[in-house]
Short mmCIF file of C-alpha atoms in Angstrom, two decimals:
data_model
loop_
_atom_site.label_atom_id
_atom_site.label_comp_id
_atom_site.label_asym_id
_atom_site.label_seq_id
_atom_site.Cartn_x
_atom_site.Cartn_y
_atom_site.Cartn_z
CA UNK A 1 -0.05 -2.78 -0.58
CA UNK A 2 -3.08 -0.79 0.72
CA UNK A 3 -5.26 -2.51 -1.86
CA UNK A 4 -3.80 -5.94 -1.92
CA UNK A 5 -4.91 -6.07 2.02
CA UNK A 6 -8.43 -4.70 1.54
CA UNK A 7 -8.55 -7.42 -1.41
CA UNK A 8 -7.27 -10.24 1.24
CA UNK A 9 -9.63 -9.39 3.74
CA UNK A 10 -12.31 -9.25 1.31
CA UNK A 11 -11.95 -12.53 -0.30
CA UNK A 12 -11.52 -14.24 3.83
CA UNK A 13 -15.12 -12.19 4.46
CA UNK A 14 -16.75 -13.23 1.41
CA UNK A 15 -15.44 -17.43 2.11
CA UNK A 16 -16.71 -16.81 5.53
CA UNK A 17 -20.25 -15.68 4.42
CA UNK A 18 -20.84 -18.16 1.69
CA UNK A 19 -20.16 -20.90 4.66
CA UNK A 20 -22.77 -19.31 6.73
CA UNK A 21 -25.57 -18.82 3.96
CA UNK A 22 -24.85 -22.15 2.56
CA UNK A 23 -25.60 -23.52 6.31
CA UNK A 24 -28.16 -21.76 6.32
CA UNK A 25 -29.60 -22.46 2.90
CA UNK A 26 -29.64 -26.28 4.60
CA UNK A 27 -32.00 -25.43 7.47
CA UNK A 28 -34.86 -25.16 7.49
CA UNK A 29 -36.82 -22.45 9.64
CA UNK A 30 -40.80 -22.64 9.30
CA UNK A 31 -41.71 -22.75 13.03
CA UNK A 32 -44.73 -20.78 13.97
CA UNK A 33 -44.00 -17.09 14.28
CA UNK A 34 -46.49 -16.03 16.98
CA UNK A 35 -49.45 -17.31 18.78
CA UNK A 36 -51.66 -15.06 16.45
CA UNK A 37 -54.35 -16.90 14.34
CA UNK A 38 -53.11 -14.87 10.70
CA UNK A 39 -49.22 -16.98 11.72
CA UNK A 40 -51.01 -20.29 12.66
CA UNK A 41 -53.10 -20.71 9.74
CA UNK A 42 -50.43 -19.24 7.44
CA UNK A 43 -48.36 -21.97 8.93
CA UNK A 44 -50.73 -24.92 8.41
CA UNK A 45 -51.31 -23.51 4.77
CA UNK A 46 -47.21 -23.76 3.82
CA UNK A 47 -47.12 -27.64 5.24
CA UNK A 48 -50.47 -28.32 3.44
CA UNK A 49 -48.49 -27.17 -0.05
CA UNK A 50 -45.57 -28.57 1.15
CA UNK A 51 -46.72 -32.26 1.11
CA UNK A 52 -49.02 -31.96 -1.82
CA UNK A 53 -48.22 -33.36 -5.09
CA UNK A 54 -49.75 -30.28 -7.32
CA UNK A 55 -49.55 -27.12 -4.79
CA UNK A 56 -50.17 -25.04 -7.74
CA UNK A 57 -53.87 -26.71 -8.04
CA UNK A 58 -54.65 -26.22 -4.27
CA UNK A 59 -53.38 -22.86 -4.51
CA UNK A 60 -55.75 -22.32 -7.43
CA UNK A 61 -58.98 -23.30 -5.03
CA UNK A 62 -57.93 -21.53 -2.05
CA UNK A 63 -59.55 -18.03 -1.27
CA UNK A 64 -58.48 -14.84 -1.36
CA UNK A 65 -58.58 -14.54 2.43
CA UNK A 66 -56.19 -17.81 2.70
CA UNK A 67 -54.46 -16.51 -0.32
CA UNK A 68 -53.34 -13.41 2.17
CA UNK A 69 -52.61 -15.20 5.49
CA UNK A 70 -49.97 -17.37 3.36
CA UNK A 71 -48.18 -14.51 1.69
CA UNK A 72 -47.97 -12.79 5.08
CA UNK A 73 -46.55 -15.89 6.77
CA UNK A 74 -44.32 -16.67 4.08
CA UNK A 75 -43.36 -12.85 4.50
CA UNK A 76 -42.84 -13.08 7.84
CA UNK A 77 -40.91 -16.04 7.93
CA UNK A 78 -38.51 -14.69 5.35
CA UNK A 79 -37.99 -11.64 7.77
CA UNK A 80 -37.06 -13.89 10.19
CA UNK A 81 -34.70 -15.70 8.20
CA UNK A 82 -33.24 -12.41 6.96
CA UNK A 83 -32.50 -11.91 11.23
CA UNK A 84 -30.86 -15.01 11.89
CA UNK A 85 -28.65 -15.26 8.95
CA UNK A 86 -27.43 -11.36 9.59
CA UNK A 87 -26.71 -12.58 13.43
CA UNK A 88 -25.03 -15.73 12.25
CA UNK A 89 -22.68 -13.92 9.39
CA UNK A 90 -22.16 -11.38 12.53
CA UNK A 91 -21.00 -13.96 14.67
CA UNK A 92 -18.77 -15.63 12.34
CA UNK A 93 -17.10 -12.44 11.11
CA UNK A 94 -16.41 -11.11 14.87
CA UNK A 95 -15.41 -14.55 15.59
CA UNK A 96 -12.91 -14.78 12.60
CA UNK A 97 -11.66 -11.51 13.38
CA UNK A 98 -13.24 -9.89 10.35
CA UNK A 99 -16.18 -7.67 11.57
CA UNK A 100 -14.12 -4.39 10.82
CA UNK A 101 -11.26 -3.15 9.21
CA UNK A 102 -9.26 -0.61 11.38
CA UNK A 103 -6.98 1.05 9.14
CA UNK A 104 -5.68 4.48 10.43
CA UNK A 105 -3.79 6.93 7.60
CA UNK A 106 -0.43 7.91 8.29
CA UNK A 107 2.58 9.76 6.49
CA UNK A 108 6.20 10.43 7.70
CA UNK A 109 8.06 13.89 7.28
CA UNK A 110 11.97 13.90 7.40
CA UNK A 111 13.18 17.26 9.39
CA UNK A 112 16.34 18.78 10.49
CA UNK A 113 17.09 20.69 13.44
CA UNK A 114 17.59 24.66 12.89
CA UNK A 115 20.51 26.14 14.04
CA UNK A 116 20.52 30.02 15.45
CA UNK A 117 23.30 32.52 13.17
CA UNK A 118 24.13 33.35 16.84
CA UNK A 119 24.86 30.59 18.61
CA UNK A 120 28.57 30.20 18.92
CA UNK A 121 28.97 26.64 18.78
CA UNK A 122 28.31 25.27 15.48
CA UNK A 123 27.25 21.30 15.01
CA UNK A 124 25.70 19.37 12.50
CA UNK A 125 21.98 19.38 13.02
CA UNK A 126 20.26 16.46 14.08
CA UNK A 127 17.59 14.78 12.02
CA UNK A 128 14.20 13.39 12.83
CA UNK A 129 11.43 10.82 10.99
CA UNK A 130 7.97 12.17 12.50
CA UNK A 131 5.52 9.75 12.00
CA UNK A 132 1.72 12.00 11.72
CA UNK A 133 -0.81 9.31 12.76
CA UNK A 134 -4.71 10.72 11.32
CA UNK A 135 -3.10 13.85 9.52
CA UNK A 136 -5.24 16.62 8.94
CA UNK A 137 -6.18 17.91 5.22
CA UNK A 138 -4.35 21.19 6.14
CA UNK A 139 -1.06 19.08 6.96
CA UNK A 140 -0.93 17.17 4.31
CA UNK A 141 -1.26 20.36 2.14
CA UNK A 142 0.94 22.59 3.19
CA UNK A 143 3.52 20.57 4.54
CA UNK A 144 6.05 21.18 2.10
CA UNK A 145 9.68 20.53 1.12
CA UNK A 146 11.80 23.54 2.12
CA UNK A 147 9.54 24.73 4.79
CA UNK A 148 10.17 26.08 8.04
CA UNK A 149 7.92 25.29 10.59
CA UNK A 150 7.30 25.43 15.24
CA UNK A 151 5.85 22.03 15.83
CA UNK A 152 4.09 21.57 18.88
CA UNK A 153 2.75 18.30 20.50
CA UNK A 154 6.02 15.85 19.31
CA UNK A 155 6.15 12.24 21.16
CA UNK A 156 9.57 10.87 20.62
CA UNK A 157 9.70 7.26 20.07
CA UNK A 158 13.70 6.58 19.74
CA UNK A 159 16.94 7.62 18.57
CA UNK A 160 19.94 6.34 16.86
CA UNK A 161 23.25 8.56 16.41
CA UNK A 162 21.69 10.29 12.92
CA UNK A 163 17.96 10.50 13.15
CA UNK A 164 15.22 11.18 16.17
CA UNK A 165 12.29 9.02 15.81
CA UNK A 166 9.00 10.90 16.43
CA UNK A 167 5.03 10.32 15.90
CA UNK A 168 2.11 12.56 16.91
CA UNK A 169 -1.26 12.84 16.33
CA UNK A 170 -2.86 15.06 13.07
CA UNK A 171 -5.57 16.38 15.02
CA UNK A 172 -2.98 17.97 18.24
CA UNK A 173 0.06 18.30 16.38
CA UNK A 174 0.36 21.87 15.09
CA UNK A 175 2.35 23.17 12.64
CA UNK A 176 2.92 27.52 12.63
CA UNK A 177 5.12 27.78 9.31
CA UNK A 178 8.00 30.38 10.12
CA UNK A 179 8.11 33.61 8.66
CA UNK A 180 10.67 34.97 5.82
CA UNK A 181 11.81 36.83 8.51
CA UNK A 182 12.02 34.60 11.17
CA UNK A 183 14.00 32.20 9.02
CA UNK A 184 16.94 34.82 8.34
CA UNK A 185 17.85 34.06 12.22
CA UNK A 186 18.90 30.47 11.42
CA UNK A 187 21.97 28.53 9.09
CA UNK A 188 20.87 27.18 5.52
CA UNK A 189 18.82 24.35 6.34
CA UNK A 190 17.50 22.87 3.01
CA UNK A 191 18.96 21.33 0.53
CA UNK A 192 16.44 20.63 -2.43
CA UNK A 193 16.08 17.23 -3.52
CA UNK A 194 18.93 16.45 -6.58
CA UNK A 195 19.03 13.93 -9.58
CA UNK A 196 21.77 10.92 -9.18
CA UNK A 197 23.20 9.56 -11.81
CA UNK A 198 24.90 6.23 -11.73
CA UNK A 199 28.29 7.68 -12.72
CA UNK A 200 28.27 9.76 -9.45
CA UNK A 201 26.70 7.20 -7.14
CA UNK A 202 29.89 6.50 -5.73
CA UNK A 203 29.97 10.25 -4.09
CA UNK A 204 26.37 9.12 -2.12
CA UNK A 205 27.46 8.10 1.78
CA UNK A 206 26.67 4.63 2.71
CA UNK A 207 22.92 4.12 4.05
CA UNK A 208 22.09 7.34 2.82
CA UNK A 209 18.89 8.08 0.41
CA UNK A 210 19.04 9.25 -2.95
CA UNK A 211 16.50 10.00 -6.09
CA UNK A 212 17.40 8.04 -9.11
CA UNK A 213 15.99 8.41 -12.78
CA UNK A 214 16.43 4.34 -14.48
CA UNK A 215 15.48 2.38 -17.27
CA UNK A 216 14.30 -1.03 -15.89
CA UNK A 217 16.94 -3.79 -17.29
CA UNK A 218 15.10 -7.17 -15.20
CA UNK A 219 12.69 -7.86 -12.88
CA UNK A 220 13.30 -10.79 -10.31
CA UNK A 221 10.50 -13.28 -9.02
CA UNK A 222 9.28 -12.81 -5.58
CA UNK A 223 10.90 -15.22 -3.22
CA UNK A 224 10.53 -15.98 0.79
CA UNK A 225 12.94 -15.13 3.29
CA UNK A 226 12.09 -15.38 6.84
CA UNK A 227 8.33 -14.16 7.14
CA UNK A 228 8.36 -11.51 4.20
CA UNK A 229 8.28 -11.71 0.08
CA UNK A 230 11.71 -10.07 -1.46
CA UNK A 231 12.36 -9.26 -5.01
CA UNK A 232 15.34 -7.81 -7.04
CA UNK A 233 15.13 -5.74 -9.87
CA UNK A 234 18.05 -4.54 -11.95
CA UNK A 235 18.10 -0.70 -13.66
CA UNK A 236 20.52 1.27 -15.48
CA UNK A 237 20.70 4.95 -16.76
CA UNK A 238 23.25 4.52 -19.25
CA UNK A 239 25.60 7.35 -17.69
CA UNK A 240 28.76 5.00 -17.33
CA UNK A 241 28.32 3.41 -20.16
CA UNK A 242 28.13 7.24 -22.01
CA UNK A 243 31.05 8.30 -20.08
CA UNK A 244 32.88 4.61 -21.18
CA UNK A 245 31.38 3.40 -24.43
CA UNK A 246 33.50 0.23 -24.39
CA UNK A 247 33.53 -0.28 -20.54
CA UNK A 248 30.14 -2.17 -19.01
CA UNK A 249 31.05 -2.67 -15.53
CA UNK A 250 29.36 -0.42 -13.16
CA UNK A 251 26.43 0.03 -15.12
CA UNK A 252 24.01 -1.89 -13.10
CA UNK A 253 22.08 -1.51 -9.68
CA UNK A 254 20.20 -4.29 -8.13
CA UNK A 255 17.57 -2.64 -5.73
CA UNK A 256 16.51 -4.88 -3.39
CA UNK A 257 12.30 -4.74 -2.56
CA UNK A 258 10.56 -6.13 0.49
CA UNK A 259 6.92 -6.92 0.29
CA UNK A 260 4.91 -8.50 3.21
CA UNK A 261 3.07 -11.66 3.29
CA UNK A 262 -0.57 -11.45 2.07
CA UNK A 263 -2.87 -14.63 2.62
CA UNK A 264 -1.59 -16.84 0.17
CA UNK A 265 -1.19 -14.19 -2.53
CA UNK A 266 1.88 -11.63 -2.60
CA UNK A 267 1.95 -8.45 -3.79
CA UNK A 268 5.04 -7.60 -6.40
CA UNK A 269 6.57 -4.11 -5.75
CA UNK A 270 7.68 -3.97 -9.32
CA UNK A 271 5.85 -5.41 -12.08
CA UNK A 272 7.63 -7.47 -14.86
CA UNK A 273 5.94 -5.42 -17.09
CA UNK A 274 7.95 -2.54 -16.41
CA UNK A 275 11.30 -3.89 -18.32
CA UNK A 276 12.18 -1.28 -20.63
CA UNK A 277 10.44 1.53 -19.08
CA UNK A 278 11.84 4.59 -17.32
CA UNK A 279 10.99 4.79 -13.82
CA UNK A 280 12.10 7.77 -11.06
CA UNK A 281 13.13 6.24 -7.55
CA UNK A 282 12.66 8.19 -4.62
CA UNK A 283 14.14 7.81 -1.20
CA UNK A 284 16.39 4.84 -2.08
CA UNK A 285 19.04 3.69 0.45
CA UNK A 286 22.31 2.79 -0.67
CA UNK A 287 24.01 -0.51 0.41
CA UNK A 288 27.21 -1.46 0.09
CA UNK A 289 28.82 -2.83 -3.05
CA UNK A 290 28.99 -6.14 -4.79
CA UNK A 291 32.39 -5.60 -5.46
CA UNK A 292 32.26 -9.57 -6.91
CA UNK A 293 29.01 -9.07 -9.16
CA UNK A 294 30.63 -5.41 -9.66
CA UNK A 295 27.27 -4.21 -8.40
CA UNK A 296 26.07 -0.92 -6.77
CA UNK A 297 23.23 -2.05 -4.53
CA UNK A 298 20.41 -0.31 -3.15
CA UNK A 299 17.44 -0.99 -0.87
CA UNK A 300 13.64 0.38 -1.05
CA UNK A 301 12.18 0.79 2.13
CA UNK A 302 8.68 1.81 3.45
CA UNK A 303 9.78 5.52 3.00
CA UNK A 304 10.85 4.89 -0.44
CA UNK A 305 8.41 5.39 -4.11
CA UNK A 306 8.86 5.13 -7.51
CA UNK A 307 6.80 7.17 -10.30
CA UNK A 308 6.40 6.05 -14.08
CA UNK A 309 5.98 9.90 -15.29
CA UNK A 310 9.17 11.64 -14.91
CA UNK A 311 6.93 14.85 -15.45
CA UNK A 312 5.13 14.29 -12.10
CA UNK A 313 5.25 17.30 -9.48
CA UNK A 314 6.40 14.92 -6.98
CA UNK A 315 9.63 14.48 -8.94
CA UNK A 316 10.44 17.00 -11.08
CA UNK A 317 14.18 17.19 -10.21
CA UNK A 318 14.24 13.91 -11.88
CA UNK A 319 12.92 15.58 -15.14
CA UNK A 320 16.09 16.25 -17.21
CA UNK A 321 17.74 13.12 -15.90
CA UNK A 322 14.46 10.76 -17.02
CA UNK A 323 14.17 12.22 -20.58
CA UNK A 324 18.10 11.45 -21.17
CA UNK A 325 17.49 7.87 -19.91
CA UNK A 326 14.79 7.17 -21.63
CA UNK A 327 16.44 8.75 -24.96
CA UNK A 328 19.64 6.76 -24.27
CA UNK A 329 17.33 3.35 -24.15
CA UNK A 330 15.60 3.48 -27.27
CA UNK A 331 19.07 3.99 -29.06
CA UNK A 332 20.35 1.43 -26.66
CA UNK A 333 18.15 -2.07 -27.12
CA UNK A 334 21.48 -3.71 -27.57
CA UNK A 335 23.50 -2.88 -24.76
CA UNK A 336 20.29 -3.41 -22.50
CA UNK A 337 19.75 -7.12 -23.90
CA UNK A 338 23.51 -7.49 -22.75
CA UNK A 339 22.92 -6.03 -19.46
CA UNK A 340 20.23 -8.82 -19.08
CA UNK A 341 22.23 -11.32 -20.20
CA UNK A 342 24.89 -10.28 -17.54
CA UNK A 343 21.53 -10.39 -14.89
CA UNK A 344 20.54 -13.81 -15.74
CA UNK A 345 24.43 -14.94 -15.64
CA UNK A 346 24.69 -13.82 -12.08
CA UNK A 347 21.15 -14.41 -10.76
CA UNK A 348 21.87 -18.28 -12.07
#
């Protein structure tokens, strides 16, 4: 998305300053530049070749010492040329809103409360999105899934009756990690990051966020709704169908992207190029069912990623669960032209 915007505002700066030097291009600007004798005679030497018929044959006969004043004029002028076309393309960019780009780096951590061994009454922890505006190298290093950490210099934003909403600033937020020691004071806090398969989706809470391993069955065309692009694509992991070799319901998800709208180019989350490949989802949100399409739904948000290497560090829990999925598809190419056929039936 990142790159599709600094593409967008690239193309409306370059429009913008082929307008202004083609303007320019259709002025011209030979004025005198100075009172000085060297800029008045270079002057009256450019209109003399200007009106002649053969300016190469005058400029033949001239001397050296005219020769000079005329390259120095024409120097000068071009300097001044160089000026006014730089203030114009200034003015029109500021004017069109396109002088700067002001992007400022963010990235979100999900936390959980801790809760003390000692404090009598026990209740489920509450959660919190902190949103770290500018983070620091250090930050973005160290922190880490699994890690215990006193943050200092938290702004909350809002609430809802799961999650606290929070942002701060990389540079004033601090982060002291806990010690080994320290942590032994509080309740079991983390739970690593586990593989889903679609035979146990059902056991995910609704609106909840899960990590998926899939082999991409159809990719949907971007369409408008409201002022943002949306696109469907359909995956499958071949569990349910392994578990029930005769039974093909239940063996699709449509996840359900939202892109914004760019100019008048949109950027596709998923590529149509991507049919047939393994893919690991991260940080998915499950919808409720299409009991009618016999559909599991889910939803990508802004907090949600996808990686086309189930080897990558960032999802390695997916490992085991994006080898068997991608073994399972290239013994598979005829249940997976079925599953499209069963996409395009319901998508028409």
């Amino acid at each position: 998305m990142e790159a599709k915007e600094m593409q967008s505002f690239d193309e409306r700066r370059s429009s913008i300053v082929e307008g202004v030097v083609s303007e320019s291009q259709k002025e011209k600007k030979d004025a005198y530049i100075g009172s000085d004798y060297e800029s008045k005679e270079g002057a009256r030497i450019l209109r003399i070749l200007e009106r002649a018929a053969e300016p190469e044959l005058l400029m033949a006969e001239m001397t050296s010492e005219q020769l000079n004043l005329f390259s120095s004029y024409q120097a000068k002028l071009e300097s001044l040329r160089q000026s006014d076309l730089q203030k114009s393309l200034e003015k029109a960019l500021q004017a069109a809103g396109l002088a700067e780009r002001d992007v400022t780096p963010f990235m979100r951590v999900r936390v959980v409360g801790l809760t003390s061994r000692s404090t009598p009454m026990k209740c489920c922890p509450k959660e919190g999105l902190i949103t770290i505006w500018n983070p620091t190298e250090k930050q973005q290093c160290e922190l880490a899934e699994g890690q215990a950490f006193t943050v200092k210099g938290l702004t909350p934003i809002s609430s809802d009756s799961s999650t606290l909403y929070l942002q701060a600033k990389g540079s004033t937020a601090k982060w002291v990690p806990l010690s080994p020691e320290a942590i032994e004071h509080f309740e079991a806090f983390f739970c690593p990051r586990q593989s889903i398969s679609l035979s146990k989706l059902g056991e995910v809470p609704m609106s909840r966020e899960f990590d998926i391993a899939v082999v991409v069955v159809f990719v949907g065309q971007l369409y408008k709704e409201a002022h943002q692009m949306k696109q469907w694509v359909f995956v499958t992991d071949g569990s349910t169908v392994m578990l029930n070799s005769n039974d093909e319901s239940e063996t699709l998800v449509a996840i359900s992207f939202t892109a914004p709208c760019v100019g008048t180019d949109s950027f596709a989350p998923i590529n149509s190029n991507l049919v047939g490949s393994t893919v690991c989802f991260c940080n998915l949100i499950k919808r409720a069912r299409d009991n009618i399409n016999n559909l599991w739904v889910a939803e990508a948000t802004e907090n949600s990623t996808y990686y086309l290497n189930y080897d990558n560090s960032h999802c390695s829990h997916l490992k085991d669960a994006g080898a068997s999925a991608e073994r399972w598809a290239k013994i598979s190419g005829l249940r997976l032209e079925k599953l499209r056929g069963r996409v395009l039936s319901i998508i028409s």
